[in-house]
CSV table of C-alpha atoms and ligand atoms in Angstrom, one decimal:
chain,number,residue,atom,x,y,z
A,387,MET,CA,0.0,10.8,-11.8
A,388,PHE,CA,-1.4,10.2,-8.3
A,389,VAL,CA,-2.3,7.5,-5.9
A,390,ARG,CA,-5.4,7.3,-3.8
A,391,ILE,CA,-4.9,5.9,-0.3
A,392,ILE,CA,-8.2,4.9,1.3
A,393,MET,CA,-8.3,3.5,4.9
A,394,GLY,CA,-11.4,2.0,6.5
A,395,SER,CA,-11.0,3.9,9.8
A,396,SER,CA,-8.9,6.7,11.3
A,397,SER,CA,-7.5,3.9,13.5
A,398,ASP,CA,-5.5,2.7,10.5
A,399,VAL,CA,-3.6,6.0,10.3
A,400,GLU,CA,-0.2,4.6,11.4
A,401,ILE,CA,-0.2,2.2,8.5
A,402,ALA,CA,-1.3,4.9,6.1
A,403,ARG,CA,1.6,7.0,7.4
A,404,LYS,CA,4.0,4.2,6.4
A,405,VAL,CA,2.6,4.4,2.9
A,406,THR,CA,2.7,8.2,2.6
A,407,SER,CA,6.2,8.5,3.9
A,408,ASN,CA,7.5,6.0,1.4
A,409,LEU,CA,5.6,7.5,-1.6
A,410,SER,CA,7.0,10.9,-0.6
A,411,LYS,CA,10.6,9.5,-0.9
A,412,PHE,CA,9.8,8.9,-4.6
A,413,GLU,CA,7.9,12.2,-5.0
A,414,ILE,CA,4.7,10.4,-5.9
A,415,PRO,CA,1.6,12.6,-5.3
A,416,TYR,CA,-1.2,11.0,-3.3
A,417,LYS,CA,-4.5,11.8,-1.6
A,418,VAL,CA,-5.7,10.2,1.6
A,419,SER,CA,-9.3,9.4,2.6
A,420,VAL,CA,-11.1,7.5,5.4
A,421,ILE,CA,-14.0,5.7,3.9
A,422,SER,CA,-15.4,2.4,5.2
A,423,ALA,CA,-16.8,0.0,2.6
A,424,HIS,CA,-19.3,-1.2,5.2
A,425,ARG,CA,-20.2,2.0,6.9
A,426,ALA,CA,-20.0,4.5,3.9
A,427,LEU,CA,-20.4,2.6,0.7
A,428,ASP,CA,-22.1,5.4,-1.2
A,429,ASP,CA,-19.1,7.7,-0.4
A,430,LEU,CA,-16.7,5.0,-1.6
A,431,GLN,CA,-18.6,4.7,-4.9
A,432,ALA,CA,-18.6,8.4,-5.3
A,433,LEU,CA,-14.8,8.7,-4.7
A,434,VAL,CA,-13.7,5.7,-6.8
A,435,GLY,CA,-16.3,6.7,-9.5
A,436,GLN,CA,-14.3,9.9,-10.1
A,437,ASN,CA,-11.8,7.6,-11.8
A,438,ASP,CA,-9.1,10.1,-11.3
A,439,ALA,CA,-6.3,8.1,-9.7
A,440,ASP,CA,-3.7,5.9,-11.4
A,441,LEU,CA,-3.6,3.3,-8.6
A,442,TYR,CA,-5.4,2.7,-5.3
A,443,ILE,CA,-4.1,1.5,-2.0
A,444,GLY,CA,-6.8,0.2,0.4
A,445,ILE,CA,-5.9,-0.2,4.1
A,446,ALA,CA,-8.3,-2.1,6.4
A,447,GLY,CA,-8.6,-4.5,9.3
A,448,LYS,CA,-11.0,-7.1,10.6
A,449,ALA,CA,-13.5,-8.2,7.8
A,450,ALA,CA,-11.4,-6.1,5.4
A,451,HIS,CA,-13.5,-5.8,2.3
A,452,LEU,CA,-12.4,-2.3,1.4
A,453,PRO,CA,-9.6,-3.1,-1.1
A,454,GLY,CA,-11.7,-5.8,-2.8
A,455,VAL,CA,-14.7,-3.4,-3.1
A,456,ILE,CA,-12.5,-0.8,-4.6
A,457,ALA,CA,-11.1,-3.4,-7.1
A,458,GLY,CA,-14.7,-4.1,-8.0
A,459,MET,CA,-15.3,-0.5,-8.9
A,460,THR,CA,-12.2,0.2,-11.1
A,461,VAL,CA,-9.9,-1.2,-13.7
A,462,LYS,CA,-6.9,0.5,-12.1
A,463,PRO,CA,-4.5,-1.6,-10.0
A,464,VAL,CA,-5.4,-2.0,-6.3
A,465,ILE,CA,-3.0,-2.8,-3.6
A,466,GLY,CA,-4.4,-4.1,-0.3
A,467,VAL,CA,-2.9,-3.7,3.1
A,468,PRO,CA,-4.3,-5.9,5.8
A,469,VAL,CA,-4.2,-4.4,9.3
A,470,LYS,CA,-3.4,-6.3,12.4
A,471,SER,CA,-6.3,-4.8,14.4
A,472,SER,CA,-8.4,-7.6,15.9
A,473,THR,CA,-8.4,-10.5,18.3
A,474,LEU,CA,-7.6,-12.7,15.3
A,475,SER,CA,-4.2,-11.0,15.0
A,476,GLY,CA,-5.0,-9.8,11.5
A,477,LEU,CA,-5.5,-13.2,9.9
A,478,ASP,CA,-9.1,-12.2,9.3
A,479,ALA,CA,-8.0,-9.1,7.4
A,480,LEU,CA,-5.3,-10.9,5.5
A,481,LEU,CA,-7.7,-13.6,4.2
A,482,SER,CA,-10.4,-11.0,3.5
A,483,ILE,CA,-8.1,-9.1,1.2
A,484,VAL,CA,-6.0,-11.8,-0.4
A,485,GLN,CA,-8.8,-14.3,-1.3
A,486,MET,CA,-10.4,-12.3,-4.1
A,487,PRO,CA,-12.5,-14.1,-6.7
A,488,LYS,CA,-11.0,-14.5,-10.2
A,489,GLY,CA,-11.1,-11.5,-12.4
A,490,VAL,CA,-10.9,-9.0,-9.6
A,491,PRO,CA,-7.3,-9.1,-8.2
A,492,VAL,CA,-6.0,-7.2,-5.2
A,493,ALA,CA,-2.2,-7.2,-4.8
A,494,THR,CA,-2.0,-8.0,-1.1
A,495,VAL,CA,1.1,-7.1,0.9
A,496,ALA,CA,2.0,-8.2,4.4
A,497,LEU,CA,0.1,-7.4,7.6
A,498,ASP,CA,0.7,-3.7,8.4
A,499,GLY,CA,2.9,-3.7,5.3
A,500,GLY,CA,2.5,0.0,4.4
A,501,GLU,CA,6.1,0.3,3.2
A,502,ASN,CA,5.8,-2.5,0.6
A,503,ALA,CA,2.4,-1.2,-0.5
A,504,ALA,CA,4.2,2.1,-1.4
A,505,ILE,CA,7.2,0.4,-3.1
A,506,LEU,CA,4.9,-1.8,-5.1
A,507,ALA,CA,2.9,1.2,-6.2
A,508,VAL,CA,6.0,2.9,-7.3
A,509,GLN,CA,7.1,-0.2,-9.2
A,510,VAL,CA,3.7,-0.3,-11.1
A,511,LEU,CA,3.9,3.4,-11.9
A,512,ALA,CA,7.5,3.1,-13.0
A,513,VAL,CA,6.7,0.6,-15.8
A,514,ALA,CA,6.3,3.6,-18.2
A,515,ASP,CA,8.5,6.1,-16.4
A,516,GLN,CA,12.3,5.9,-16.8
A,517,ALA,CA,13.1,8.5,-14.2
A,518,LEU,CA,11.1,6.6,-11.6
A,519,THR,CA,12.8,3.4,-12.6
A,520,GLU,CA,16.2,5.0,-12.0
A,521,LYS,CA,15.0,6.1,-8.5
A,522,LEU,CA,14.0,2.5,-7.8
A,523,ASN,CA,17.4,1.2,-8.9
A,524,ASP,CA,19.0,3.7,-6.5
A,525,TYR,CA,16.6,2.5,-3.8
A,526,LYS,CA,17.7,-1.2,-4.4
A,527,LYS,CA,21.3,-0.1,-4.1
A,528,GLU,CA,20.6,1.5,-0.7
A,529,LEU,CA,18.9,-1.7,0.4
A,530,SER,CA,22.0,-3.7,-0.5
A,531,ALA,CA,24.3,-1.2,1.2
A,532,GLY,CA,22.2,-1.4,4.3
A,533,VAL,CA,22.7,-5.2,4.5
A,534,ARG,CA,26.4,-4.9,3.8
A,535,ASP,CA,26.6,-2.5,6.8
A,536,MET,CA,24.8,-5.0,8.9
A,537,ASN,CA,27.3,-7.7,7.8
A,538,ASN,CA,30.2,-5.5,8.8
A,539,GLU,CA,28.9,-4.7,12.3
A,540,ALA,CA,31.5,-5.7,14.9
A,541,ALA,CA,28.9,-7.7,16.9
A,542,ILE,CA,28.2,-9.9,13.8
A,543,GLN,CA,31.9,-10.4,12.9
A,544,ALA,CA,32.6,-11.4,16.5
A,545,LEU,CA,30.1,-14.3,16.4
B,978,RP5,C1,-11.9,-1.7,9.7
B,978,RP5,O1,-12.1,-2.1,11.0
B,978,RP5,C2,-10.9,-0.6,9.7
B,978,RP5,O2,-10.1,-0.6,8.6
B,978,RP5,C3,-10.1,-0.8,11.0
B,978,RP5,O3,-8.9,-1.5,10.7
B,978,RP5,C4,-11.0,-1.8,11.8
B,978,RP5,C5,-11.4,-1.2,13.1
B,978,RP5,O4,-12.1,0.1,12.8
B,978,RP5,P1,-12.6,1.0,14.0
B,978,RP5,O5,-13.5,0.2,14.8
B,978,RP5,O6,-11.3,1.3,14.8
B,978,RP5,O7,-13.2,2.2,13.4
B,978,RP5,O8,-13.1,-1.2,9.1
C-alpha cells in the first residue's frame, strides 16, 4: 500500500510537508514528486500510467488542474489540495480543483489543507484494514481529549 503525493511546484512544499507528516503518524508509505500538469504533462502521464499507487494526493495553486488531470488518468481515488498561492487568495485553485465534471471526482479539502488530505487518505485506505481503523479511532480520541483540555484551560473557565 502506498500514496503518491504530487505537487505542481516546489513552492508547494510546505503543504506537502503537512501531508507527509500526518501520513507518517499512521505509518502509511508515500512517494513525493513535483510534476506540473501544465509544464510537464508527459511526465505526469508517465508517472500516473505506472498505476502503482493506491491513492493520489494532488497539491496545486493558481489554475490548479493537477488533481483533476490525475483523476482523468486513473480509477484510484484522488484527493486535491488547493494552495493559497496567488493574488486571488486561493479561490482560483479551490474552484479549479472542486468543480470537476461528473464522472471524474476529486475529493477536495480546504485551502492549504494538507492535514485533512492525509487523514482522508488514511480513512479511504482503512476501509479494508482493521489495524488502520483502530489507529483512526485512537486519533479521534486524541482529538476529543485535546478539546477537553482546551475547555479546562483556566482562561476559558474564567470567562
Ligand atoms: C502551480 O502554480 C503550483 O502548484 C504552485 O502552487 C503555483 C505557483 O507555481 P510556481 O510559479 O511557484 O512554480 O502550478
